[in-house]
Coordinates of C-alpha atoms in Angstrom, one line a residue:
M1 CA 0.0 0.0 0.0
E2 CA 1.4 3.3 -1.1
L3 CA 0.8 6.1 1.5
T4 CA 1.2 9.5 0.0
P5 CA 1.8 12.6 2.0
G6 CA -0.2 15.8 1.5
T7 CA 0.4 18.4 -1.1
L8 CA 2.6 20.6 1.1
L9 CA 4.2 17.9 3.2
K10 CA 5.4 16.0 0.1
N11 CA 7.6 18.9 -0.8
I12 CA 9.2 19.4 2.6
D13 CA 12.5 17.5 2.6
S14 CA 14.1 19.7 5.3
P15 CA 13.2 22.6 7.6
A16 CA 14.5 24.9 4.9
D17 CA 11.5 23.9 2.8
L18 CA 9.2 24.4 5.7
K19 CA 10.5 28.0 6.2
K20 CA 9.5 28.9 2.6
L21 CA 5.9 28.5 3.5
S22 CA 3.7 31.3 4.9
R23 CA 2.5 31.3 8.4
E24 CA -1.0 30.7 7.1
Q25 CA 0.1 27.5 5.4
L26 CA 1.4 26.0 8.6
H27 CA -2.1 25.0 9.6
Q28 CA -2.3 22.8 6.5
V29 CA 1.1 21.4 7.1
C30 CA 0.0 20.4 10.6
D31 CA -3.1 18.7 9.3
E32 CA -1.1 16.8 6.6
L33 CA 1.7 15.8 9.1
R34 CA -0.9 14.5 11.6
Q35 CA -2.7 12.5 8.8
Y36 CA 0.6 11.1 7.5
I37 CA 1.5 9.8 11.0
V38 CA -1.9 8.2 11.3
D39 CA -1.5 6.6 7.8
I40 CA 1.9 5.2 8.5
V41 CA 1.5 4.0 12.1
S42 CA -1.8 2.3 11.4
V43 CA -0.2 0.1 8.7
H44 CA 3.4 -0.2 10.0
G45 CA 3.0 0.1 13.8
G46 CA 4.9 2.2 16.3
H47 CA 4.2 4.8 19.0
F48 CA 1.1 6.8 18.2
G49 CA -0.5 9.2 20.6
A50 CA 2.7 11.0 21.7
S51 CA 3.6 12.2 18.2
L52 CA 0.1 13.3 17.4
G53 CA 0.1 15.5 20.5
V54 CA 3.2 17.5 19.4
V55 CA 2.5 18.0 15.7
E56 CA 2.1 21.8 16.1
L57 CA 5.1 22.0 18.3
S58 CA 7.2 20.1 15.9
V59 CA 6.3 22.3 13.0
A60 CA 6.7 25.5 15.0
L61 CA 10.2 24.6 16.3
H62 CA 11.6 23.8 12.9
Y63 CA 9.9 26.9 11.4
V64 CA 11.3 29.3 14.0
Y65 CA 14.7 27.8 14.9
N66 CA 17.7 27.3 12.6
T67 CA 18.0 23.5 13.0
P68 CA 20.3 21.6 13.0
Y69 CA 22.6 24.5 14.0
D70 CA 20.2 25.3 16.8
Q71 CA 20.1 22.2 19.0
L72 CA 16.8 20.6 19.6
V73 CA 16.6 17.8 22.2
W74 CA 13.5 15.6 22.5
D75 CA 13.0 13.9 25.8
V76 CA 12.4 10.1 25.5
G77 CA 11.8 10.6 21.8
H78 CA 8.7 8.5 21.1
Q79 CA 7.0 11.8 20.3
A80 CA 9.5 12.7 17.6
Y81 CA 7.9 11.1 14.5
G82 CA 6.8 14.5 13.2
H83 CA 10.4 15.8 13.8
K84 CA 11.8 12.9 11.8
I85 CA 9.3 13.4 8.9
L86 CA 10.2 17.1 8.6
T87 CA 13.9 16.5 8.6
G88 CA 14.5 14.4 5.5
R89 CA 13.1 11.0 6.6
R90 CA 9.6 11.3 5.3
D91 CA 9.9 8.7 2.5
N92 CA 11.8 6.3 4.6
F93 CA 9.4 6.6 7.6
P94 CA 7.5 3.4 6.8
S95 CA 10.7 1.6 7.9
N96 CA 10.4 3.1 11.4
R97 CA 11.2 0.6 14.1
K98 CA 11.7 -2.2 11.6
Y99 CA 14.8 -4.3 11.2
K100 CA 17.6 -2.3 9.5
G101 CA 15.2 0.7 9.3
L102 CA 14.8 4.0 11.1
S103 CA 15.0 4.0 14.8
G104 CA 11.9 4.7 16.8
F105 CA 13.8 7.3 18.8
P106 CA 16.1 10.2 17.8
K107 CA 19.6 8.8 17.1
R108 CA 22.7 10.8 16.4
S109 CA 24.1 8.4 13.9
E110 CA 20.8 8.6 11.9
S111 CA 20.5 12.3 11.3
E112 CA 22.3 15.6 12.1
Y113 CA 18.9 16.9 13.3
D114 CA 18.9 14.2 16.1
T115 CA 21.3 16.1 18.4
F116 CA 21.1 13.7 21.3
G117 CA 20.2 10.0 21.4
V118 CA 17.3 9.3 23.7
G119 CA 14.9 6.5 24.8
H120 CA 14.9 6.8 28.5
S121 CA 13.1 9.7 30.1
S122 CA 14.3 13.0 31.7
T123 CA 17.7 13.5 30.0
S124 CA 16.8 16.4 27.7
I125 CA 17.3 19.3 30.0
S126 CA 20.8 18.1 31.1
A127 CA 21.8 17.5 27.5
A128 CA 20.4 20.8 26.2
L129 CA 22.0 22.7 29.0
G130 CA 25.4 21.1 28.3
M131 CA 25.0 22.1 24.6
A132 CA 24.2 25.7 25.7
M133 CA 27.2 25.9 28.0
A134 CA 29.5 24.7 25.3
A135 CA 28.0 27.2 22.8
K136 CA 28.6 30.0 25.3
Y137 CA 32.2 28.9 25.9
K138 CA 32.8 28.8 22.1
G139 CA 31.2 32.1 21.5
E140 CA 28.5 30.6 19.3
D141 CA 25.1 32.2 18.8
R142 CA 23.5 28.8 19.0
K143 CA 20.1 28.1 20.7
S144 CA 19.4 25.0 22.7
V145 CA 15.9 23.7 23.3
A146 CA 14.7 20.8 25.4
V147 CA 11.2 19.4 24.9
I148 CA 10.1 17.4 28.0
G149 CA 6.8 16.0 29.1
D150 CA 5.2 16.5 32.5
G151 CA 5.7 12.8 33.2
A152 CA 9.4 13.0 32.5
M153 CA 9.6 16.1 34.6
T154 CA 8.9 14.0 37.8
A155 CA 12.3 12.3 37.6
G156 CA 15.1 13.6 39.8
L157 CA 17.4 14.1 36.8
A158 CA 15.1 16.8 35.4
F159 CA 15.1 18.7 38.7
E160 CA 18.9 18.4 39.0
A161 CA 19.2 19.9 35.5
M162 CA 16.8 22.8 36.2
N163 CA 18.6 23.5 39.5
H164 CA 21.8 23.9 37.5
A165 CA 20.3 25.7 34.6
G166 CA 19.0 28.4 36.9
V167 CA 22.6 29.4 37.8
A168 CA 24.5 28.4 34.7
D169 CA 23.7 31.6 32.9
S170 CA 23.3 29.8 29.6
D171 CA 20.8 30.4 26.8
V172 CA 18.5 27.3 27.1
L173 CA 14.8 27.0 26.6
I174 CA 12.9 24.2 28.3
I175 CA 9.5 23.4 26.7
L176 CA 7.2 21.6 29.2
N177 CA 4.8 19.6 27.1
D178 CA 2.0 19.2 29.7
N179 CA -0.6 16.5 28.7
C180 CA -1.0 14.7 32.1
M181 CA 0.3 11.5 30.6
S182 CA 3.5 9.5 30.1
I183 CA 2.4 5.9 29.1
D184 CA 0.0 5.7 31.9
P185 CA -1.6 8.7 33.6
N186 CA 0.9 10.8 35.6
V187 CA 0.9 10.7 39.3
G188 CA 2.3 12.7 42.2
A189 CA 2.3 16.2 43.6
L190 CA 4.0 17.8 40.5
K191 CA 1.0 16.6 38.3
E192 CA -1.4 18.3 40.8
Y193 CA 0.8 21.5 40.7
L194 CA 0.8 21.7 36.9
T195 CA -3.0 21.0 36.8
D196 CA -3.5 23.9 39.2
I197 CA -1.5 26.2 36.9
T198 CA -3.5 25.2 33.8
T199 CA -6.9 25.3 35.4
S200 CA -6.6 28.4 37.6
Q201 CA -9.1 30.8 36.0
T202 CA -8.0 33.7 38.1
Y203 CA -4.3 33.2 37.4
N204 CA -4.8 32.8 33.6
K205 CA -7.2 35.7 33.3
V206 CA -5.0 38.1 35.1
K207 CA -1.9 36.9 33.3
D208 CA -3.6 37.5 29.9
D209 CA -4.9 40.9 31.0
V210 CA -1.4 41.9 32.1
W211 CA 0.1 40.8 28.8
K212 CA -2.5 42.8 26.9
L213 CA -1.9 45.8 29.1
L214 CA 1.9 45.6 28.7
G215 CA 1.4 45.5 24.9
K216 CA -0.2 48.9 25.1
L217 CA 2.3 50.6 27.4
P218 CA 5.1 52.6 25.8
V219 CA 8.4 50.9 26.6
G220 CA 10.9 53.6 26.7
K221 CA 12.5 56.2 29.0
N222 CA 9.7 56.4 31.5
F223 CA 8.6 52.7 31.3
S224 CA 11.5 50.3 31.0
R225 CA 11.4 46.6 30.2
T226 CA 12.7 46.0 33.7
M227 CA 9.7 47.8 35.1
A228 CA 7.4 45.8 32.9
H229 CA 8.9 42.6 34.1
K230 CA 8.5 43.7 37.8
L231 CA 4.9 44.7 37.2
T232 CA 4.2 41.3 35.6
E233 CA 5.8 39.5 38.5
G234 CA 4.0 41.6 41.1
V235 CA 0.6 41.0 39.6
K236 CA 1.4 37.3 39.4
G237 CA 2.4 37.3 43.0
M238 CA -0.8 39.0 44.0
V239 CA -3.1 36.4 42.4
S240 CA -1.1 33.2 42.6
S241 CA 2.1 31.5 43.5
K242 CA 1.7 28.9 40.8
A243 CA 4.9 29.8 38.9
N244 CA 7.0 30.0 42.0
L245 CA 8.4 26.5 41.6
F246 CA 10.2 27.3 38.3
E247 CA 10.9 31.0 39.2
A248 CA 12.5 29.8 42.5
L249 CA 14.9 27.8 40.4
K250 CA 15.7 31.1 38.5
L251 CA 14.0 29.9 35.4
R252 CA 11.9 32.6 33.7
Y253 CA 8.4 31.0 33.3
F254 CA 6.1 31.6 30.4
G255 CA 2.7 30.1 29.9
P256 CA 0.7 28.1 30.0
I257 CA -0.3 28.4 26.3
D258 CA -2.3 26.2 24.0
G259 CA 0.2 23.7 22.4
H260 CA -2.2 23.1 19.4
N261 CA -2.4 26.8 18.4
I262 CA 0.3 26.9 15.7
T263 CA 0.1 30.7 15.4
K264 CA 0.5 31.3 19.1
L265 CA 3.4 28.8 19.3
V266 CA 5.3 30.5 16.4
D267 CA 4.8 33.9 17.9
T268 CA 5.8 32.8 21.4
L269 CA 8.9 31.0 20.2
Q270 CA 9.9 34.0 18.0
D271 CA 9.7 36.2 21.1
L272 CA 11.6 33.7 23.3
K273 CA 14.5 33.5 20.8
H274 CA 15.4 37.0 21.8
I275 CA 15.2 36.6 25.5
P276 CA 18.5 35.4 26.9
G277 CA 19.2 33.0 29.7
P278 CA 17.4 30.0 31.1
K279 CA 13.6 29.9 30.6
I280 CA 10.7 27.5 30.5
L281 CA 7.7 27.6 28.3
H282 CA 4.7 25.7 29.6
I283 CA 2.4 24.4 26.8
V284 CA -0.8 22.3 27.2
T285 CA -1.4 19.6 24.7
V286 CA -3.6 16.5 24.3
K287 CA -1.9 13.2 23.7
G288 CA -3.4 11.6 20.6
K289 CA -4.7 15.0 19.3
G290 CA -6.7 14.7 16.1
Y291 CA -7.6 11.0 16.4
D292 CA -10.7 10.7 18.5
L293 CA -10.1 7.3 20.0
A294 CA -6.5 8.1 20.9
E295 CA -7.7 11.2 22.8
K296 CA -10.2 9.2 24.8
D297 CA -8.0 6.2 25.7
Q298 CA -4.5 7.5 25.8
T299 CA -2.9 4.5 27.4
L300 CA -4.3 2.0 24.9
W301 CA -3.3 4.3 22.0
H302 CA 0.3 5.0 23.2
A303 CA 1.4 2.1 21.0
P304 CA -1.6 0.2 19.7
G305 CA 0.0 -1.9 17.0
L306 CA -1.7 -2.1 13.6
F307 CA -5.2 -0.8 13.3
D308 CA -7.9 0.3 10.8
K309 CA -7.5 4.1 10.8
V310 CA -11.2 4.5 9.7
T311 CA -12.9 2.3 12.2
G312 CA -10.2 2.3 14.9
K313 CA -10.3 -1.5 15.2
I314 CA -7.0 -2.7 16.5
Q315 CA -5.7 -5.8 14.8
K316 CA -5.3 -8.8 17.1
K317 CA -4.1 -12.3 16.2
T318 CA -6.6 -15.1 16.5
F319 CA -5.7 -18.6 17.3
D320 CA -7.5 -21.9 17.3
L321 CA -5.8 -23.2 20.4
P322 CA -5.2 -21.5 23.8
Q323 CA -2.0 -19.4 23.8
P324 CA 0.6 -18.7 26.5
M325 CA 0.1 -15.5 28.5
K326 CA 2.6 -12.7 28.6
Y327 CA 5.2 -13.1 31.4
Q328 CA 4.2 -9.6 32.6
D329 CA 0.6 -10.8 33.1
V330 CA 1.6 -13.9 34.8
F331 CA 3.5 -11.6 37.3
G332 CA 0.5 -9.3 37.5
H333 CA -2.0 -12.1 38.4
T334 CA 0.5 -14.1 40.6
I335 CA 1.3 -11.2 42.9
I336 CA -2.4 -10.8 43.6
E337 CA -2.7 -14.5 44.5
L338 CA 0.3 -14.2 46.8
A339 CA -0.9 -10.9 48.4
E340 CA -4.3 -12.4 49.1
K341 CA -2.6 -14.9 51.4
N342 CA 0.3 -12.7 52.7
E343 CA -0.8 -9.3 54.0
K344 CA 2.8 -8.1 54.0
I345 CA 3.1 -8.0 50.2
F346 CA 3.3 -4.7 48.4
G347 CA 3.9 -3.8 44.8
I348 CA 5.9 -0.8 43.5
T349 CA 6.6 0.3 39.9
P350 CA 8.0 3.5 38.5
A351 CA 5.5 4.7 35.9
M352 CA 5.0 1.3 34.3
P353 CA 1.7 -0.1 35.8
S354 CA 0.5 -1.2 32.4
G355 CA 3.8 -2.4 31.0
S356 CA 4.6 -4.4 34.2
S357 CA 0.9 -5.4 34.7
L358 CA 1.0 -4.2 38.3
K359 CA -2.2 -2.4 37.2
Y360 CA -4.2 -5.4 38.2
M361 CA -3.1 -5.2 41.8
M362 CA -3.4 -1.4 41.8
A363 CA -7.1 -1.9 40.8
K364 CA -7.8 -4.6 43.3
M365 CA -5.6 -3.5 46.2
P366 CA -5.0 0.2 45.8
D367 CA -3.6 0.5 49.3
R368 CA -0.9 -2.0 48.6
A369 CA 0.3 -1.3 45.0
F370 CA 1.7 2.0 43.9
D371 CA 3.0 3.8 40.8
V372 CA 5.6 6.2 42.1
G373 CA 6.1 8.0 38.8
I374 CA 9.2 8.1 36.6
A375 CA 11.5 7.7 39.6
E376 CA 13.4 4.4 39.6
Q377 CA 15.8 5.5 42.3
H378 CA 12.9 6.4 44.6
A379 CA 11.1 3.1 43.7
V380 CA 14.1 1.1 45.0
T381 CA 14.7 3.1 48.1
V382 CA 11.1 3.3 49.1
S383 CA 10.9 -0.4 48.7
A384 CA 13.9 -0.7 51.0
G385 CA 12.3 1.5 53.6
M386 CA 9.2 -0.7 53.6
A387 CA 11.4 -3.8 53.9
T388 CA 12.9 -2.5 57.1
Q389 CA 9.4 -2.7 58.5
G390 CA 8.9 -6.3 57.6
M391 CA 7.1 -5.8 54.3
K392 CA 7.7 -8.1 51.3
V393 CA 8.0 -5.6 48.4
F394 CA 7.9 -6.7 44.8
C395 CA 9.7 -3.8 43.0
N396 CA 8.9 -4.2 39.3
I397 CA 11.2 -2.3 37.0
Y398 CA 12.3 -2.9 33.4
S399 CA 15.8 -4.3 33.2
S400 CA 17.1 -1.3 31.3
F401 CA 15.4 1.2 33.6
M402 CA 16.9 -0.5 36.6
Q403 CA 20.3 0.8 35.4
R404 CA 19.2 4.2 36.7
A405 CA 18.8 2.9 40.2
Y406 CA 21.9 0.9 40.6
D407 CA 23.4 2.8 43.5
M408 CA 20.2 2.3 45.4
V409 CA 20.3 -1.4 44.8
V410 CA 23.8 -1.5 46.3
H411 CA 23.7 1.2 49.0
D412 CA 20.1 0.9 50.2
V413 CA 19.2 -2.7 49.6
A414 CA 22.2 -5.1 49.3
I415 CA 24.5 -3.6 52.0
Q416 CA 21.6 -3.7 54.5
K417 CA 20.5 -7.2 53.4
L418 CA 17.0 -6.1 52.9
P419 CA 14.8 -8.7 51.2
V420 CA 13.4 -6.5 48.4
I421 CA 12.2 -8.6 45.5
F422 CA 13.2 -7.1 42.1
C423 CA 11.1 -8.3 39.2
L424 CA 13.0 -7.2 36.1
D425 CA 10.6 -7.2 33.2
R426 CA 11.9 -6.8 29.6
A427 CA 15.0 -8.8 30.2
G428 CA 16.9 -9.8 27.1
L429 CA 16.3 -8.3 23.6
V430 CA 13.0 -6.4 23.6
G431 CA 12.6 -5.9 19.9
E432 CA 11.6 -2.7 18.1
D433 CA 12.6 -0.3 20.9
G434 CA 16.2 -1.2 20.3
P435 CA 19.4 -0.7 22.2
T436 CA 18.1 1.9 24.7
H437 CA 15.5 -0.7 25.9
H438 CA 17.3 -4.0 25.6
G439 CA 17.7 -5.7 28.9
C440 CA 21.3 -6.8 28.3
Y441 CA 23.2 -6.1 31.5
D442 CA 21.2 -6.9 34.6
I443 CA 22.7 -10.4 35.1
A444 CA 26.2 -9.0 35.1
Y445 CA 25.4 -5.9 37.2
M446 CA 23.4 -7.8 39.8
R447 CA 25.7 -10.8 40.0
C448 CA 28.6 -8.7 41.3
V449 CA 26.6 -7.2 44.2
P450 CA 27.1 -9.0 47.6
N451 CA 24.0 -10.5 49.2
M452 CA 22.1 -10.4 45.9
I453 CA 20.4 -13.5 44.5
V454 CA 20.1 -13.6 40.7
A455 CA 17.4 -15.8 39.2
A456 CA 15.6 -16.3 35.9
P457 CA 12.6 -18.6 35.2
M458 CA 12.5 -20.8 32.1
N459 CA 8.7 -20.7 32.0
E460 CA 5.7 -19.3 33.7
A461 CA 5.5 -22.1 36.4
E462 CA 9.1 -21.3 37.4
L463 CA 8.3 -17.6 37.6
R464 CA 5.4 -18.3 40.0
N465 CA 7.6 -20.6 42.1
M466 CA 10.4 -18.0 42.3
M467 CA 7.9 -15.3 43.3
Y468 CA 6.4 -17.6 45.9
T469 CA 9.8 -18.5 47.3
A470 CA 10.9 -14.8 47.5
Q471 CA 8.0 -13.8 49.7
L472 CA 8.4 -16.5 52.3
E473 CA 9.5 -15.4 55.8
T474 CA 12.5 -17.8 55.5
H475 CA 13.8 -15.7 52.6
Q476 CA 15.8 -12.7 54.0
L477 CA 18.0 -11.6 51.1
P478 CA 17.4 -9.4 48.1
I479 CA 16.6 -11.2 44.9
S480 CA 16.5 -10.3 41.2
I481 CA 14.0 -12.3 39.1
R482 CA 14.4 -11.5 35.4
Y483 CA 12.0 -12.4 32.6
P484 CA 11.5 -11.3 29.0
R485 CA 9.0 -9.2 27.1
G486 CA 6.2 -11.2 25.5
E487 CA 4.6 -14.5 25.8
G488 CA 5.8 -17.5 27.8
V489 CA 5.4 -21.2 26.7
M490 CA 2.6 -22.5 28.9
P491 CA -1.1 -22.0 27.9
E492 CA -2.0 -23.5 31.2
W493 CA 0.2 -21.3 33.3
R494 CA -1.7 -21.1 36.6
T495 CA 0.2 -23.9 38.3
E496 CA 0.4 -24.7 42.0
M497 CA 3.3 -22.7 43.5
K498 CA 6.1 -24.5 45.2
E499 CA 9.2 -23.4 47.1
I500 CA 12.5 -23.6 45.2
K501 CA 15.7 -24.1 47.2
I502 CA 17.8 -21.1 46.4
G503 CA 20.8 -22.0 44.2
T504 CA 19.4 -25.2 42.8
G505 CA 18.9 -26.0 39.1
R506 CA 16.9 -28.7 37.2
K507 CA 18.3 -31.5 35.0
L508 CA 15.9 -31.6 32.1
S509 CA 17.8 -34.1 30.0
A510 CA 20.6 -36.4 31.0
G511 CA 22.0 -36.7 27.5
S512 CA 24.8 -39.1 26.6
S513 CA 28.5 -38.6 27.3
G514 CA 29.8 -41.2 24.9
K515 CA 32.3 -44.0 25.4
D516 CA 35.3 -41.8 26.3
G517 CA 33.4 -39.2 28.3
E518 CA 32.8 -37.1 25.3
G519 CA 29.5 -35.3 24.9
V520 CA 28.0 -31.9 25.3
A521 CA 26.0 -30.3 28.1
I522 CA 23.9 -27.2 27.6
L523 CA 23.5 -25.0 30.7
S524 CA 20.7 -22.5 30.2
F525 CA 19.6 -19.6 32.3
G526 CA 16.1 -18.3 32.0
H527 CA 13.8 -18.3 29.0
P528 CA 16.5 -19.2 26.4
G529 CA 16.3 -22.7 27.9
N530 CA 13.3 -23.1 25.6
F531 CA 15.6 -22.3 22.6
A532 CA 17.9 -25.0 23.9
A533 CA 15.1 -27.5 24.2
S534 CA 14.0 -26.9 20.6
A535 CA 17.7 -27.3 19.5
I536 CA 18.0 -30.6 21.3
R537 CA 15.0 -32.0 19.5
E538 CA 16.6 -31.0 16.2
L539 CA 20.0 -32.5 17.1
K540 CA 18.5 -35.9 17.8
N541 CA 18.1 -36.2 14.0
D542 CA 22.0 -36.1 13.9
G543 CA 22.3 -38.7 16.6
I544 CA 23.4 -36.1 19.1
N545 CA 21.8 -36.1 22.5
P546 CA 23.0 -33.2 24.6
A547 CA 22.3 -33.0 28.3
H548 CA 20.3 -30.0 29.3
Y549 CA 20.4 -28.3 32.7
D550 CA 18.1 -25.4 33.6
M551 CA 20.3 -23.6 36.1
R552 CA 17.7 -21.2 37.4
F553 CA 20.2 -19.2 39.4
A554 CA 23.3 -17.3 38.2
K555 CA 24.0 -16.5 41.8
P556 CA 24.4 -18.6 43.8
L557 CA 25.2 -21.3 41.3
D558 CA 24.2 -24.9 41.8
E559 CA 27.7 -26.1 42.5
V560 CA 26.6 -29.7 43.0
M561 CA 25.1 -29.7 39.5
L562 CA 28.2 -28.0 38.0
H563 CA 30.5 -30.6 39.6
E564 CA 28.3 -33.3 37.9
V565 CA 28.5 -31.5 34.6
F566 CA 32.2 -31.0 34.5
A567 CA 32.9 -34.6 35.7
K568 CA 30.8 -36.0 32.9
F569 CA 31.3 -33.6 29.9
D570 CA 34.3 -32.1 28.2
K571 CA 32.1 -29.9 26.0
V572 CA 29.8 -27.3 27.7
I573 CA 27.6 -24.6 26.2
T574 CA 26.1 -21.8 28.3
I575 CA 23.3 -19.8 27.0
E576 CA 21.6 -16.6 28.4
D577 CA 19.8 -13.6 27.0
G578 CA 22.2 -11.2 28.7
T579 CA 25.7 -9.9 27.9
I580 CA 28.4 -12.5 27.6
V581 CA 30.7 -10.1 29.6
G582 CA 30.4 -10.9 33.3
G583 CA 27.1 -12.8 32.9
F584 CA 25.9 -16.3 33.6
G585 CA 28.5 -17.9 31.3
S586 CA 31.3 -16.0 33.1
A587 CA 30.1 -17.3 36.4
V588 CA 30.3 -20.9 35.1
L589 CA 33.9 -20.2 33.8
E590 CA 34.8 -18.8 37.2
F591 CA 33.5 -22.0 38.9
M592 CA 35.5 -24.1 36.4
A593 CA 38.7 -22.2 37.0
A594 CA 38.3 -22.3 40.8
H595 CA 37.9 -26.1 40.7
N596 CA 40.6 -26.8 38.1
Y597 CA 38.2 -28.4 35.6
K598 CA 39.2 -28.5 32.0
A599 CA 36.6 -28.4 29.3
Q600 CA 35.8 -26.7 26.0
V601 CA 33.2 -24.1 26.9
K602 CA 31.2 -21.9 24.6
I603 CA 29.4 -18.9 26.0
M604 CA 26.3 -17.9 24.0
G605 CA 24.5 -14.7 24.8
I606 CA 24.3 -11.1 23.8
P607 CA 27.6 -9.9 22.3
D608 CA 29.8 -7.1 23.6
S609 CA 28.3 -4.7 21.0
L610 CA 25.1 -2.8 20.5
V611 CA 22.2 -4.8 19.1
E612 CA 19.9 -2.6 17.1
H613 CA 16.1 -2.8 16.7
G614 CA 14.0 -5.4 15.0
T615 CA 11.6 -8.2 16.1
P616 CA 13.0 -10.4 18.9
K617 CA 13.0 -13.3 16.5
Q618 CA 15.2 -11.4 14.0
L619 CA 17.6 -10.2 16.7
Y620 CA 18.1 -13.5 18.4
E621 CA 18.7 -15.0 15.0
E622 CA 21.2 -12.2 14.2
I623 CA 23.3 -12.8 17.3
G624 CA 23.0 -16.6 16.9
I625 CA 21.3 -17.7 20.1
D626 CA 18.0 -18.9 18.7
A627 CA 17.5 -22.7 18.3
N628 CA 19.2 -22.8 14.9
G629 CA 22.2 -21.0 16.4
I630 CA 22.5 -23.5 19.2
V631 CA 22.2 -26.4 16.8
K632 CA 25.1 -24.9 14.7
V633 CA 27.3 -24.5 17.8
V634 CA 26.7 -28.0 19.0
R635 CA 27.4 -29.5 15.6
E636 CA 30.6 -27.5 15.4
M637 CA 31.7 -28.7 18.8
M638 CA 30.9 -32.3 18.0
G639 CA 32.6 -32.2 14.6
V640 CA 29.4 -32.9 12.7
R641 CA 29.4 -31.6 9.1
V642 CA 26.0 -30.9 7.5
L643 CA 25.7 -31.0 3.8
V644 CA 23.8 -28.0 2.3
K645 CA 21.7 -28.8 -0.7
G646 CA 22.0 -26.8 -3.8

């Protein structure tokens, strides 16, 4: 299906083309850009509501500023589709988030207009401030602009950056895109504060009246701009203290203004270009703007998948047989089962109640399950605080997001031996979101922390057993339980939960070691054990019968099982969906060296290089740890040659 951009949009290959248009034509550009995003995402998939909400802002920024010389930084970046389309990537946009195609986020290696690579939240202000400070040092008249949502503004990094910006005396503009949403509705006091600003009729009426009055007063000898500014601030102080948060940080505050009024946006940005120093423009937008269903259900339409743009019907796969549930949903329902029997159980997530499926517990037990906002560090430490009082806290954070809270894991949890239960969703290669979201490193960074237990289930039943074990009173150490994005392998997943002895694995297949002790053993950690099981079925056609051990724990290792493995086999393969540097395979090698075993060992996992985006199937095939990759490695180790036909 050929999707053709509108009559104006099809001729915009760069912001220079956009600047050739009259201000009146910008309304049509916005309509065409919004429609093109709907057309492409409905057929090819991707993030949806966020980009629709900033169409006017995207057009206004590239119309007013001299990009890419002026530096534009998008926070998170899933709202930057319009930005990409306007900066030379329109015709290639259907490849967005596809294997070998455009990234779903701004990426420096992709375009000079993408000034800073993003994917995680709340980095934009720091990055833009750094650019502004460098421009000042080099004597460049270069503008720096950060676009950040009200959800991302809740993170500590954003406040740290604003605190610095207020005293750095650099020319940086922060645009606060206020839509009351991140992926799920925003929470916390800052959300209430911004809502107060945008809904205060008295504040906004007086603000508008003062602006109109100042426009009529003669700025000159008897009425200076300084006096005008003092008058504005004085009147604001009389009617409200709403802007004081930003003003107290020495950021000049402007707004709130309608983020869908392209004329107002252009006029305001033109004015702000000539006001030096750190400043913040507060705009109010609607996530999903222009597509009715996306406006009404903003969480569902954050990234809906493929859909019929006319009817709004979202495409869903249908199957004749029952299918496995997503691991995240197994977590979401299992924690409720456990909490109904153990009143000490709590659930914590930083702004991912839908993505982690903690939403089910939040709905059923709102006094025991909490979304703390985009605040991973706080999520870990508040869990630690609850643990000191005897609570059993399941802290659910994506593997890549946990990287932001690493100091808290060490300082606040592990050193104090607090039994916080970390459930790391999105472990391994997550697919289309790419390297910013792949959960590659948690095995390595958790394994090196004293007192930390590192576990990974091979299937849904094992996940339930690990969760059950972690909440028992006899368990008094922190534990990391990692599992991947997507479906498991068991349609009938609601199994009876049983305690697992910490540091014990499972022998799934004894294999055969051969007459002279030769043979191969596969040691798997977590979900890739299913890849290994598929490979073993294929290898039996070659007369090869590997042993298969589901190790379950990377720390502590099942040393009894490993002694058995190295006593029987001189060829060992380890497989994991984490980095091969310092991960599960490294732990096995450390054991082998400590006990003076000699064997040929092949570590299979995520290589020490960045893996780009694509479907998980494509990516696991690319790095060679799918079933076919395992078959190939086993054959090579066993000296089996396979004839290729043709």
